[in-house]
Amino acid sequence: MGKPLKDITGQKFGHLTVVSRAPSDADGRVRWNCVCSGGGPRCKGQTVALSRTLLSGGTKSCGCLAAKNVPPPSPGDMFGRWRLVRQEETIRGSRTWLCVCSCPEATEKIVKQDSLRSGLSTSCGCYNREQASARASARNEHTAFLSRLRSEARAHGAAVDF
């Protein structure tokens, strides 16, 4: 069983005040009904937020603060390893950008602005490949180390099981 639910009704997180518990989402995560006092031009006045994003400070408004405090991106801006080149056509209501990755391959790709801002897309895939390679290298070093330990233990007549 998980931890008991902490009631955060009445607590304030940024511009949000929790008013009641909302039904859990499809994954069983705890959600709360909140009233927003951000007052931005796009303020909806209320929202439903995940417990963990409220407690971590990841959610502070109904979205009105993000809408008024974030300047629109422009060519040359960097999002992770992507550098914006030019705005492209809107696809299904989402603004898109032609981006160039800063890796040696300088891969070009059209990426949705929402994916750039949210951090969903940060590179052409080069970063993930580098991380996978680093993990594989670490595994190989660990395996080689264990092999040396086993050999030394056998040489000294010790029984090793790891």
mmCIF file of N, CA, C and O in Angstrom, residues 77-84 95-102 107-129:
data_model
loop_
_atom_site.group_PDB
_atom_site.id
_atom_site.type_symbol
_atom_site.label_atom_id
_atom_site.label_comp_id
_atom_site.label_asym_id
_atom_site.label_seq_id
_atom_site.Cartn_x
_atom_site.Cartn_y
_atom_site.Cartn_z
ATOM 1 N N ASP A 77 17.075 31.143 -30.814
ATOM 2 C CA ASP A 77 16.859 30.636 -29.457
ATOM 3 C C ASP A 77 17.263 29.170 -29.385
ATOM 4 O O ASP A 77 17.139 28.434 -30.365
ATOM 5 N N MET A 78 17.739 28.748 -28.221
ATOM 6 C CA MET A 78 18.138 27.360 -28.006
ATOM 7 C C MET A 78 17.159 26.684 -27.060
ATOM 8 O O MET A 78 16.744 27.264 -26.057
ATOM 9 N N PHE A 79 16.778 25.464 -27.403
ATOM 10 C CA PHE A 79 15.965 24.604 -26.546
ATOM 11 C C PHE A 79 16.712 23.286 -26.469
ATOM 12 O O PHE A 79 16.682 22.496 -27.408
ATOM 13 N N GLY A 80 17.429 23.052 -25.364
ATOM 14 C CA GLY A 80 18.297 21.896 -25.278
ATOM 15 C C GLY A 80 19.408 22.064 -26.302
ATOM 16 O O GLY A 80 20.122 23.068 -26.310
ATOM 17 N N ARG A 81 19.516 21.111 -27.216
ATOM 18 C CA ARG A 81 20.515 21.199 -28.282
ATOM 19 C C ARG A 81 19.928 21.759 -29.574
ATOM 20 O O ARG A 81 20.651 21.917 -30.554
ATOM 21 N N TRP A 82 18.625 22.014 -29.584
ATOM 22 C CA TRP A 82 17.990 22.573 -30.790
ATOM 23 C C TRP A 82 18.198 24.075 -30.855
ATOM 24 O O TRP A 82 17.992 24.780 -29.872
ATOM 25 N N ARG A 83 18.576 24.585 -32.034
ATOM 26 C CA ARG A 83 18.617 26.029 -32.309
ATOM 27 C C ARG A 83 17.508 26.305 -33.313
ATOM 28 O O ARG A 83 17.400 25.634 -34.347
ATOM 29 N N LEU A 84 16.652 27.274 -32.998
ATOM 30 C CA LEU A 84 15.551 27.616 -33.890
ATOM 31 C C LEU A 84 16.077 28.352 -35.121
ATOM 32 O O LEU A 84 16.864 29.290 -34.997
ATOM 33 N N ARG A 95 2.143 25.418 -33.374
ATOM 34 C CA ARG A 95 3.202 26.149 -34.059
ATOM 35 C C ARG A 95 4.418 25.242 -34.167
ATOM 36 O O ARG A 95 4.744 24.512 -33.233
ATOM 37 N N THR A 96 5.102 25.263 -35.296
ATOM 38 C CA THR A 96 6.280 24.432 -35.500
ATOM 39 C C THR A 96 7.474 25.276 -35.925
ATOM 40 O O THR A 96 7.306 26.382 -36.455
ATOM 41 N N TRP A 97 8.674 24.730 -35.701
ATOM 42 C CA TRP A 97 9.922 25.417 -36.024
ATOM 43 C C TRP A 97 10.861 24.473 -36.738
ATOM 44 O O TRP A 97 10.941 23.292 -36.393
ATOM 45 N N LEU A 98 11.579 25.004 -37.710
ATOM 46 C CA LEU A 98 12.701 24.277 -38.285
ATOM 47 C C LEU A 98 13.847 24.466 -37.304
ATOM 48 O O LEU A 98 14.209 25.595 -36.969
ATOM 49 N N CYS A 99 14.403 23.358 -36.834
ATOM 50 C CA CYS A 99 15.468 23.396 -35.833
ATOM 51 C C CYS A 99 16.705 22.678 -36.357
ATOM 52 O O CYS A 99 16.606 21.770 -37.180
ATOM 53 N N VAL A 100 17.865 23.098 -35.862
ATOM 54 C CA VAL A 100 19.129 22.444 -36.178
ATOM 55 C C VAL A 100 19.749 22.014 -34.859
ATOM 56 O O VAL A 100 19.852 22.806 -33.923
ATOM 57 N N CYS A 101 20.150 20.743 -34.802
ATOM 58 C CA CYS A 101 20.778 20.208 -33.592
ATOM 59 C C CYS A 101 22.241 20.666 -33.548
ATOM 60 O O CYS A 101 22.902 20.768 -34.580
ATOM 61 N N SER A 102 22.741 20.916 -32.352
ATOM 62 C CA SER A 102 24.125 21.387 -32.205
ATOM 63 C C SER A 102 25.145 20.251 -32.212
ATOM 64 O O SER A 102 26.332 20.490 -32.010
ATOM 65 N N THR A 107 21.768 17.882 -37.507
ATOM 66 C CA THR A 107 20.499 17.384 -38.023
ATOM 67 C C THR A 107 19.447 18.477 -38.007
ATOM 68 O O THR A 107 19.312 19.210 -37.027
ATOM 69 N N GLU A 108 18.696 18.582 -39.094
ATOM 70 C CA GLU A 108 17.578 19.525 -39.183
ATOM 71 C C GLU A 108 16.279 18.752 -39.022
ATOM 72 O O GLU A 108 16.141 17.640 -39.528
ATOM 73 N N LYS A 109 15.329 19.363 -38.318
ATOM 74 C CA LYS A 109 14.036 18.717 -38.114
ATOM 75 C C LYS A 109 13.002 19.782 -37.797
ATOM 76 O O LYS A 109 13.307 20.791 -37.171
ATOM 77 N N ILE A 110 11.757 19.540 -38.219
ATOM 78 C CA ILE A 110 10.649 20.412 -37.844
ATOM 79 C C ILE A 110 10.078 19.870 -36.543
ATOM 80 O O ILE A 110 9.718 18.698 -36.447
ATOM 81 N N VAL A 111 10.027 20.734 -35.518
ATOM 82 C CA VAL A 111 9.621 20.329 -34.179
ATOM 83 C C VAL A 111 8.496 21.245 -33.697
ATOM 84 O O VAL A 111 8.531 22.456 -33.931
ATOM 85 N N LYS A 112 7.520 20.656 -33.011
ATOM 86 C CA LYS A 112 6.424 21.447 -32.446
ATOM 87 C C LYS A 112 6.956 22.330 -31.318
ATOM 88 O O LYS A 112 7.764 21.892 -30.496
ATOM 89 N N GLN A 113 6.474 23.563 -31.281
ATOM 90 C CA GLN A 113 6.900 24.513 -30.262
ATOM 91 C C GLN A 113 6.575 23.985 -28.867
ATOM 92 O O GLN A 113 7.372 24.134 -27.939
ATOM 93 N N ASP A 114 5.418 23.344 -28.695
ATOM 94 C CA ASP A 114 5.053 22.795 -27.393
ATOM 95 C C ASP A 114 6.065 21.756 -26.924
ATOM 96 O O ASP A 114 6.386 21.675 -25.745
ATOM 97 N N SER A 115 6.569 20.935 -27.850
ATOM 98 C CA SER A 115 7.558 19.917 -27.492
ATOM 99 C C SER A 115 8.886 20.551 -27.086
ATOM 100 O O SER A 115 9.594 20.036 -26.225
ATOM 101 N N LEU A 116 9.227 21.672 -27.703
ATOM 102 C CA LEU A 116 10.449 22.383 -27.344
ATOM 103 C C LEU A 116 10.319 22.985 -25.946
ATOM 104 O O LEU A 116 11.196 22.807 -25.108
ATOM 105 N N ARG A 117 9.216 23.689 -25.704
ATOM 106 C CA ARG A 117 9.028 24.372 -24.426
ATOM 107 C C ARG A 117 8.889 23.405 -23.266
ATOM 108 O O ARG A 117 9.357 23.680 -22.170
ATOM 109 N N SER A 118 8.247 22.278 -23.496
ATOM 110 C CA SER A 118 8.035 21.313 -22.411
ATOM 111 C C SER A 118 9.267 20.468 -22.137
ATOM 112 O O SER A 118 9.342 19.780 -21.124
ATOM 113 N N GLY A 119 10.243 20.489 -23.057
ATOM 114 C CA GLY A 119 11.433 19.673 -22.896
ATOM 115 C C GLY A 119 11.263 18.270 -23.441
ATOM 116 O O GLY A 119 12.132 17.420 -23.281
ATOM 117 N N LEU A 120 10.134 18.010 -24.105
ATOM 118 C CA LEU A 120 9.899 16.696 -24.690
ATOM 119 C C LEU A 120 10.892 16.412 -25.811
ATOM 120 O O LEU A 120 11.338 15.288 -25.990
ATOM 121 N N SER A 121 11.259 17.445 -26.565
ATOM 122 C CA SER A 121 12.258 17.297 -27.620
ATOM 123 C C SER A 121 13.423 18.233 -27.306
ATOM 124 O O SER A 121 13.249 19.451 -27.255
ATOM 125 N N THR A 122 14.602 17.647 -27.079
ATOM 126 C CA THR A 122 15.771 18.460 -26.730
ATOM 127 C C THR A 122 16.930 18.287 -27.702
ATOM 128 O O THR A 122 17.888 19.040 -27.645
ATOM 129 N N SER A 123 16.833 17.248 -28.569
ATOM 130 C CA SER A 123 17.895 17.025 -29.543
ATOM 131 C C SER A 123 17.377 16.089 -30.626
ATOM 132 O O SER A 123 16.251 15.599 -30.548
ATOM 133 N N CYS A 124 18.226 15.819 -31.603
ATOM 134 C CA CYS A 124 17.862 14.922 -32.709
ATOM 135 C C CYS A 124 17.888 13.458 -32.291
ATOM 136 O O CYS A 124 17.564 12.579 -33.075
ATOM 137 N N GLY A 125 18.257 13.189 -31.060
ATOM 138 C CA GLY A 125 18.423 11.825 -30.573
ATOM 139 C C GLY A 125 19.861 11.570 -30.157
ATOM 140 O O GLY A 125 20.172 10.550 -29.547
ATOM 141 N N CYS A 126 20.739 12.512 -30.486
ATOM 142 C CA CYS A 126 22.161 12.353 -30.175
ATOM 143 C C CYS A 126 22.393 12.267 -28.669
ATOM 144 O O CYS A 126 23.226 11.483 -28.213
ATOM 145 N N TYR A 127 21.659 13.034 -27.891
ATOM 146 C CA TYR A 127 21.836 13.016 -26.440
ATOM 147 C C TYR A 127 21.494 11.635 -25.877
ATOM 148 O O TYR A 127 22.259 11.073 -25.084
ATOM 149 N N ASN A 128 20.364 11.062 -26.319
ATOM 150 C CA ASN A 128 19.977 9.735 -25.845
ATOM 151 C C ASN A 128 20.999 8.684 -26.254
ATOM 152 O O ASN A 128 21.316 7.781 -25.471
ATOM 153 N N ARG A 129 21.526 8.791 -27.469
ATOM 154 C CA ARG A 129 22.551 7.845 -27.914
ATOM 155 C C ARG A 129 23.813 7.975 -27.061
ATOM 156 O O ARG A 129 24.430 6.971 -26.684
#
